[in-house]
């Protein structure tokens, strides 16, 4: 059944490509320059929207993260940025989703392959325009790319499920797969034989590609299922534009599916709904994590943490909040003022007093700039100090964040991962550099800190609460592994 269905998909994809040869108006690569040229020639209105969005992104007008605040060194602009930072980062994410909805809904792409190239090119373009400072932009593009793959795979699965579903060849194919399992000291195959020839977890484990015999045929001369699957990766992938430098996708991506556009638009609408209900879904969990009489410590200012604490206070929970001021930008001052106005007993402390007061704290609640693939966290600069003090005093650290900040990235660069260095003028005055001693000091002013997973106890998200060790499962649900490094 698998072989017949696979051949049917291959034939359908081949026929579609033969009848729909790429024309001059078709998008054939995911190069940002080619995507811009294609939009400029065929869709000038959508190209103007993209150009306007990129201009705002390059000028920093869309950045509501801590990077934007850190880049404003003067007191007047800092006050404006602090007010702008009070808005949450859903703004730039929502704008990105609206832009992608307009581009996908209004442009004339013909199949899933062209749509994937369009999305990949847009992701690279936005990343180079400043999206590397706002990882949520790339996350949204990856999520839509995953939705495209799901739609194509679902259609292909329907073809497989509807072709000869009741055939008697199924048991024969299972026998072939059992025969392809290598005998590793009597391990996997012997276990299957001991079970009366039936499958077991052990036999299925040794059926993985790296344990299968390299020969493509069995002792009887028949090709095995696993061998067919492996060989199809090389022979079943087609190059866009007829080969020669184009993007490679399976044949199913080149077949015309009229319902694909509607399915992708529904996926985009689902993303918009998640963003709109994000704070509501997070705040509903506040009473489960904040209890009466507790002392909560938080760092600097975060709209998500602020609303989370206010939601707990609205449920008649009496607790105290200790806010670290978050020098040198002192976002903790405005955070404390906002919480006090909501009737929450609030105390502001110097960042250097964090370790001294940690023994009196019941729980630490921190915001997130990005959640990494290993369960680690990118947070405002100074958060690592708070987390280390909490670890030393066995105080649980809870991260409050939306799932749109989940990034398929590993911290290979340590503290430099997704970090940005800004002018040290907010830390030291340039007039002091004339001093013979200070002039020899190297000042580094990072915007973010990287927190290792062992410093974090729990993530509170808009879809539930998870431990850092579960993040890899969430990545599989939100993004496809082939799209993780699409914009690097």
XYZ file of C-alpha atoms in Angstrom:
488
model
C 0.000 0.000 0.000
C 2.806 2.365 0.903
C 4.700 1.686 -2.332
C 1.595 2.130 -4.495
C 0.546 5.330 -2.767
C 4.084 6.680 -2.873
C 4.268 5.979 -6.615
C 0.909 7.694 -7.094
C 2.130 10.812 -5.277
C 5.356 10.782 -7.300
C 3.424 10.457 -10.570
C 0.989 13.209 -9.634
C 3.818 15.541 -8.686
C 5.718 14.775 -11.886
C 2.652 15.353 -14.067
C 1.955 18.631 -12.353
C 5.503 19.858 -12.927
C 5.427 18.819 -16.574
C 2.205 20.703 -17.245
C 3.131 23.735 -15.127
C 6.625 24.653 -16.253
C 7.926 27.746 -14.426
C 7.333 30.937 -16.347
C 9.026 34.302 -16.035
C 6.376 35.368 -13.530
C 6.963 32.403 -11.205
C 9.046 32.525 -8.054
C 11.837 29.968 -8.389
C 14.198 30.706 -5.460
C 13.959 31.925 -1.872
C 16.700 34.525 -2.296
C 15.533 37.795 -0.658
C 16.555 39.757 -3.752
C 14.545 37.439 -6.006
C 11.534 37.607 -3.701
C 11.676 41.421 -3.709
C 12.015 41.482 -7.489
C 9.072 39.091 -7.873
C 6.881 41.182 -5.571
C 7.936 44.441 -7.212
C 7.089 43.133 -10.701
C 3.874 41.247 -10.007
C 2.495 42.715 -6.753
C 3.578 46.351 -6.313
C 1.075 47.083 -3.534
C 2.290 44.185 -1.413
C 5.876 45.184 -2.168
C 5.156 48.682 -0.838
C 3.740 47.178 2.380
C 6.869 45.071 2.830
C 9.126 48.058 2.155
C 7.287 50.203 4.704
C 7.436 47.470 7.328
C 11.160 46.933 6.779
C 11.833 50.653 7.064
C 10.083 50.823 10.433
C 11.975 47.720 11.529
C 15.357 49.134 10.522
C 14.646 52.420 12.300
C 13.658 50.599 15.492
C 10.102 51.941 15.508
C 8.615 48.457 15.811
C 10.984 47.205 18.509
C 9.279 47.149 21.893
C 11.856 44.844 23.464
C 14.531 45.803 25.966
C 16.899 46.422 23.045
C 14.972 49.540 22.032
C 15.097 50.911 25.570
C 18.801 50.156 25.939
C 19.641 51.942 22.711
C 18.189 55.227 23.980
C 20.847 56.751 26.187
C 19.486 60.270 26.710
C 17.017 60.842 29.530
C 14.352 62.421 27.323
C 14.299 59.619 24.777
C 14.576 57.069 27.584
C 11.360 58.323 29.122
C 9.578 57.975 25.795
C 10.999 54.494 25.258
C 10.041 53.419 28.765
C 6.450 54.341 27.977
C 6.667 52.544 24.648
C 8.252 49.536 26.333
C 5.202 49.370 28.604
C 3.374 48.095 25.547
C 3.946 44.396 25.100
C 5.827 42.775 22.249
C 2.634 41.470 20.689
C 2.595 44.717 18.688
C 5.496 43.863 16.405
C 4.431 40.209 16.281
C 0.877 41.165 15.344
C 2.138 43.547 12.668
C 4.258 40.742 11.236
C 1.293 38.370 11.100
C -0.841 41.026 9.379
C 1.897 41.633 6.811
C 2.232 37.924 6.072
C -1.526 37.518 5.812
C -1.658 40.310 3.242
C 1.267 38.914 1.238
C 0.045 35.315 1.260
C -3.582 36.160 0.613
C -2.985 38.618 -2.229
C -0.034 37.220 -4.151
C -0.329 34.722 -7.021
C 1.738 31.745 -5.941
C 0.744 28.494 -7.639
C 1.670 25.729 -5.224
C 3.124 24.949 -1.820
C 6.708 25.024 -3.139
C 6.378 28.619 -4.335
C 4.688 29.594 -1.067
C 7.536 28.045 0.941
C 10.090 29.949 -1.130
C 8.139 33.163 -0.615
C 7.993 32.655 3.156
C 11.637 31.670 3.405
C 12.712 34.714 1.402
C 10.525 37.012 3.506
C 11.941 35.512 6.693
C 15.505 36.147 5.553
C 14.625 39.661 4.455
C 12.964 40.581 7.755
C 15.769 38.933 9.737
C 18.422 41.037 7.985
C 16.292 44.173 8.393
C 16.412 43.904 12.169
C 14.395 40.842 12.987
C 17.427 39.318 14.712
C 16.729 41.739 17.581
C 13.100 40.599 17.689
C 13.153 36.779 17.381
C 9.352 36.614 17.496
C 9.298 37.793 13.856
C 11.190 34.728 12.658
C 9.111 32.505 14.939
C 5.896 33.620 13.245
C 7.300 32.942 9.772
C 8.513 29.478 10.841
C 5.130 28.659 12.309
C 3.378 29.503 9.040
C 5.939 27.440 7.125
C 5.138 24.542 9.440
C 1.432 25.030 8.672
C 2.187 24.798 4.933
C 4.067 21.533 5.452
C 1.219 20.165 7.567
C -1.335 20.997 4.883
C 0.742 19.270 2.203
C 1.427 16.235 4.389
C -2.252 15.956 5.291
C -3.235 15.956 1.615
C -0.554 13.351 0.877
C -1.748 11.224 3.797
C -5.280 11.341 2.415
C -3.963 9.953 -0.858
C -2.109 7.195 0.990
C -5.105 6.369 3.169
C -7.500 6.254 0.235
C -5.467 3.985 -2.011
C -6.066 0.266 -1.583
C -6.641 0.651 2.140
C -7.885 -2.903 2.552
C -5.160 -4.620 0.558
C -3.704 -7.877 1.743
C -0.194 -6.606 0.960
C 0.015 -4.945 4.399
C 1.081 -8.097 6.215
C 3.601 -8.849 3.485
C 5.149 -5.409 3.932
C 5.301 -5.914 7.684
C 7.122 -9.186 7.090
C 9.546 -7.328 4.833
C 10.234 -4.773 7.537
C 10.870 -7.565 10.037
C 13.303 -9.159 7.604
C 15.145 -5.838 7.228
C 15.859 -5.681 10.979
C 19.520 -6.626 11.477
C 20.435 -9.230 14.003
C 22.604 -7.474 16.532
C 23.846 -10.285 18.684
C 20.359 -11.774 18.762
C 18.975 -8.506 20.129
C 16.140 -6.885 18.200
C 15.350 -9.628 15.702
C 15.718 -12.360 18.304
C 13.307 -10.550 20.563
C 10.768 -10.374 17.749
C 11.233 -14.056 17.001
C 10.834 -14.942 20.673
C 7.533 -13.079 20.669
C 6.193 -15.337 17.959
C 7.286 -13.186 15.032
C 5.376 -10.155 16.278
C 6.688 -6.607 16.490
C 8.126 -5.341 19.754
C 9.598 -2.003 20.821
C 13.049 -3.538 20.544
C 12.529 -4.768 16.976
C 11.086 -1.421 15.907
C 14.045 0.362 17.481
C 16.512 -1.608 15.390
C 14.464 -0.822 12.274
C 15.779 2.751 12.270
C 17.692 3.702 9.099
C 21.102 3.708 10.770
C 20.621 0.047 11.768
C 19.265 -1.236 8.450
C 21.481 -3.188 6.079
C 22.907 -0.966 3.358
C 21.779 -3.294 0.571
C 18.516 -2.217 -1.008
C 17.247 -5.772 -1.456
C 16.523 -8.657 0.862
C 17.739 -12.218 0.475
C 14.738 -12.913 -1.758
C 15.551 -9.992 -4.035
C 12.636 -7.797 -2.925
C 13.154 -4.184 -1.866
C 12.354 -3.495 1.772
C 10.031 -0.783 2.955
C 12.792 0.953 4.862
C 15.104 0.863 1.835
C 12.390 2.369 -0.365
C 11.885 5.164 2.126
C 15.556 6.007 2.250
C 16.129 5.881 -1.497
C 13.118 8.084 -2.155
C 14.792 10.978 -0.357
C 17.279 11.322 -3.156
C 15.078 10.383 -6.101
C 11.782 11.880 -5.001
C 12.947 15.424 -4.319
C 12.459 17.848 -7.156
C 14.220 21.129 -7.762
C 12.136 24.216 -8.338
C 12.587 25.805 -11.712
C 13.594 22.567 -13.383
C 16.856 22.090 -11.469
C 20.042 24.050 -11.177
C 20.220 26.164 -8.034
C 16.568 26.188 -7.047
C 14.921 25.117 -3.807
C 14.269 21.415 -3.296
C 10.907 20.079 -2.138
C 9.129 16.717 -2.407
C 6.876 16.303 -5.473
C 3.717 16.744 -3.387
C 4.654 20.412 -2.909
C 4.314 21.052 -6.662
C 0.778 19.760 -7.110
C -1.987 22.332 -7.348
C -4.215 22.357 -4.241
C -7.022 24.933 -4.393
C -7.779 24.468 -0.693
C -4.193 25.251 0.383
C -4.694 29.014 0.488
C -7.767 28.723 2.682
C -5.995 26.320 5.039
C -3.019 28.661 5.460
C -5.258 31.671 6.049
C -7.046 29.719 8.780
C -3.686 28.909 10.370
C -2.733 32.598 10.288
C -6.042 33.507 11.903
C -5.323 30.973 14.631
C -1.986 32.682 15.299
C -3.742 36.046 15.533
C -6.263 34.619 17.990
C -3.449 33.213 20.123
C -1.845 36.658 20.296
C -5.114 38.392 21.149
C -5.933 35.957 23.967
C -2.353 35.614 25.190
C -2.562 37.705 28.376
C -6.010 36.390 29.182
C -4.860 32.767 29.034
C -1.741 33.481 31.087
C -3.559 35.507 33.736
C -6.088 32.734 34.303
C -3.249 30.705 35.826
C -2.116 33.432 38.238
C -4.061 32.060 41.201
C -2.351 28.679 40.789
C 1.130 30.137 41.247
C 0.728 33.108 43.587
C -0.653 32.396 47.060
C -1.679 34.540 50.013
C 1.143 35.863 52.167
C 3.899 35.184 49.637
C 6.774 37.528 48.837
C 7.345 37.697 45.073
C 10.516 39.123 43.554
C 10.670 40.350 39.965
C 13.186 42.251 37.895
C 12.764 45.513 35.947
C 9.543 45.948 33.982
C 7.556 43.530 31.892
C 3.994 43.987 30.708
C 3.325 40.259 30.904
C 4.616 39.946 34.490
C 2.800 43.121 35.506
C -0.572 41.864 34.266
C 0.116 38.444 35.807
C 0.646 39.980 39.254
C -2.378 42.246 38.895
C -4.519 39.268 37.917
C -3.517 37.482 41.123
C -4.318 40.597 43.175
C -7.722 40.834 41.483
C -8.530 37.402 42.910
C -8.188 38.821 46.433
C -4.727 37.361 46.981
C -2.714 39.418 49.478
C 0.986 39.248 48.714
C 4.053 41.447 48.567
C 6.190 42.239 45.547
C 9.865 43.180 45.628
C 11.016 44.854 42.404
C 14.655 45.161 41.414
C 15.094 48.566 39.818
C 16.827 47.196 36.725
C 19.691 49.671 36.342
C 20.801 51.429 34.235
C 17.362 51.941 32.680
C 15.397 51.632 35.937
C 12.319 50.017 34.488
C 11.584 48.669 37.971
C 10.572 52.150 39.136
C 7.662 52.412 36.715
C 6.825 48.747 37.391
C 6.590 49.380 41.145
C 4.468 52.478 40.613
C 2.005 50.599 38.434
C 1.706 47.710 40.910
C 1.247 50.078 43.866
C -1.562 51.863 42.042
C -3.266 48.466 41.714
C -3.207 48.037 45.501
C -0.267 45.633 45.670
C 2.257 46.154 48.460
C 5.453 46.887 46.536
C 9.072 47.556 47.490
C 11.842 48.741 45.165
C 15.416 47.602 45.879
C 18.820 48.162 44.313
C 19.980 45.366 42.070
C 22.957 44.813 44.355
C 20.608 43.990 47.249
C 19.056 41.027 45.444
C 21.148 38.346 47.147
C 20.627 39.870 50.593
C 16.842 39.858 50.347
C 16.487 36.537 48.522
C 16.229 34.577 51.807
C 12.881 36.292 52.474
C 11.487 35.623 49.014
C 9.085 32.763 48.246
C 9.162 32.918 44.468
C 10.949 34.750 41.638
C 8.956 35.709 38.541
C 10.912 36.849 35.490
C 9.984 37.905 31.942
C 11.376 36.413 28.730
C 12.886 37.859 25.613
C 13.171 34.399 24.044
C 12.849 30.757 25.123
C 15.543 28.560 23.582
C 15.378 24.994 22.333
C 17.269 23.545 25.305
C 14.869 25.121 27.813
C 17.182 28.057 28.489
C 16.044 31.664 28.581
C 17.082 34.993 27.102
C 15.994 37.678 29.583
C 16.825 41.336 30.341
C 20.376 41.973 31.465
C 20.654 41.355 35.200
C 18.205 38.448 35.269
C 21.031 35.903 35.463
C 22.207 37.480 38.718
C 18.702 37.156 40.153
C 18.384 33.524 39.027
C 21.767 32.602 40.533
C 20.786 34.162 43.857
C 17.497 32.246 43.772
C 19.330 28.990 43.011
C 21.665 29.522 45.950
C 18.699 30.046 48.289
C 16.522 27.285 46.765
C 13.889 29.784 45.654
C 11.825 28.655 42.627
C 12.160 30.710 39.456
C 9.024 31.015 37.319
C 9.098 32.475 33.797
C 5.924 34.095 32.463
C 5.881 34.236 28.676
C 3.863 33.673 25.523
C 4.609 30.826 23.158
C 5.379 33.254 20.324
C 8.763 33.763 22.041
C 9.702 30.082 21.666
C 12.802 29.968 19.415
C 14.233 26.843 17.711
C 17.759 27.915 18.597
C 20.426 26.440 20.848
C 22.752 28.641 22.937
C 25.935 27.689 21.106
C 27.315 31.172 21.754
C 26.587 31.165 25.482
C 25.883 34.644 26.815
C 26.217 36.062 23.290
C 23.176 34.123 22.056
C 20.561 36.584 20.741
C 22.405 39.305 22.610
C 23.174 42.867 21.631
C 25.851 45.221 22.919
C 24.902 48.877 23.239
C 26.734 52.042 24.138
C 28.106 52.106 27.722
C 27.142 55.772 28.019
C 24.214 54.774 30.238
C 26.685 53.154 32.647
C 29.633 55.560 32.586
C 29.848 59.171 31.441
C 32.203 59.798 28.549
C 33.778 62.711 30.423
C 35.265 60.178 32.861
C 37.235 58.542 30.073
C 39.870 61.271 30.353
C 40.977 59.671 33.608
C 44.175 57.696 33.090
C 42.849 54.660 34.988
C 39.276 54.533 33.659
C 40.479 54.994 30.102
C 42.124 51.553 30.339
C 38.872 49.856 31.412
C 36.782 48.048 28.816
C 33.056 48.641 29.407
C 30.599 46.087 28.053
C 26.874 46.865 28.193
C 24.844 43.791 27.095
C 21.107 44.044 26.622
C 20.250 40.477 27.625
C 21.358 37.608 29.824
C 21.269 33.903 29.071
C 19.828 31.694 31.842
C 20.671 28.002 31.752
C 17.769 25.520 32.141
C 18.953 24.398 35.594
C 18.218 27.904 36.915
C 14.560 27.742 35.824
C 11.843 25.734 37.535
C 8.740 26.447 35.479
C 7.451 28.192 32.371
C 3.953 29.660 32.601
C 2.670 30.122 29.037
C -0.596 30.867 27.296
C -1.086 27.140 26.635
C -0.163 25.823 30.087
C 2.773 25.328 32.442
C 5.869 23.350 31.463
C 9.258 22.469 32.832
C 12.344 23.427 30.796
C 12.933 19.787 29.896
C 9.613 19.733 27.977
C 10.448 22.624 25.660
C 11.800 20.327 22.940
C 8.350 18.751 22.635
C 6.761 22.154 22.175
C 9.230 22.927 19.402
C 8.070 19.849 17.495
C 4.462 21.049 17.758
C 5.123 24.613 16.610
C 7.930 24.345 14.044
C 9.255 21.870 11.501
C 12.861 20.832 12.075
C 13.846 21.700 8.488
C 12.804 25.327 9.060
C 14.750 25.918 12.265
C 17.772 27.500 10.573
C 16.011 28.916 7.527
C 16.962 32.525 8.246
C 20.456 32.139 9.704
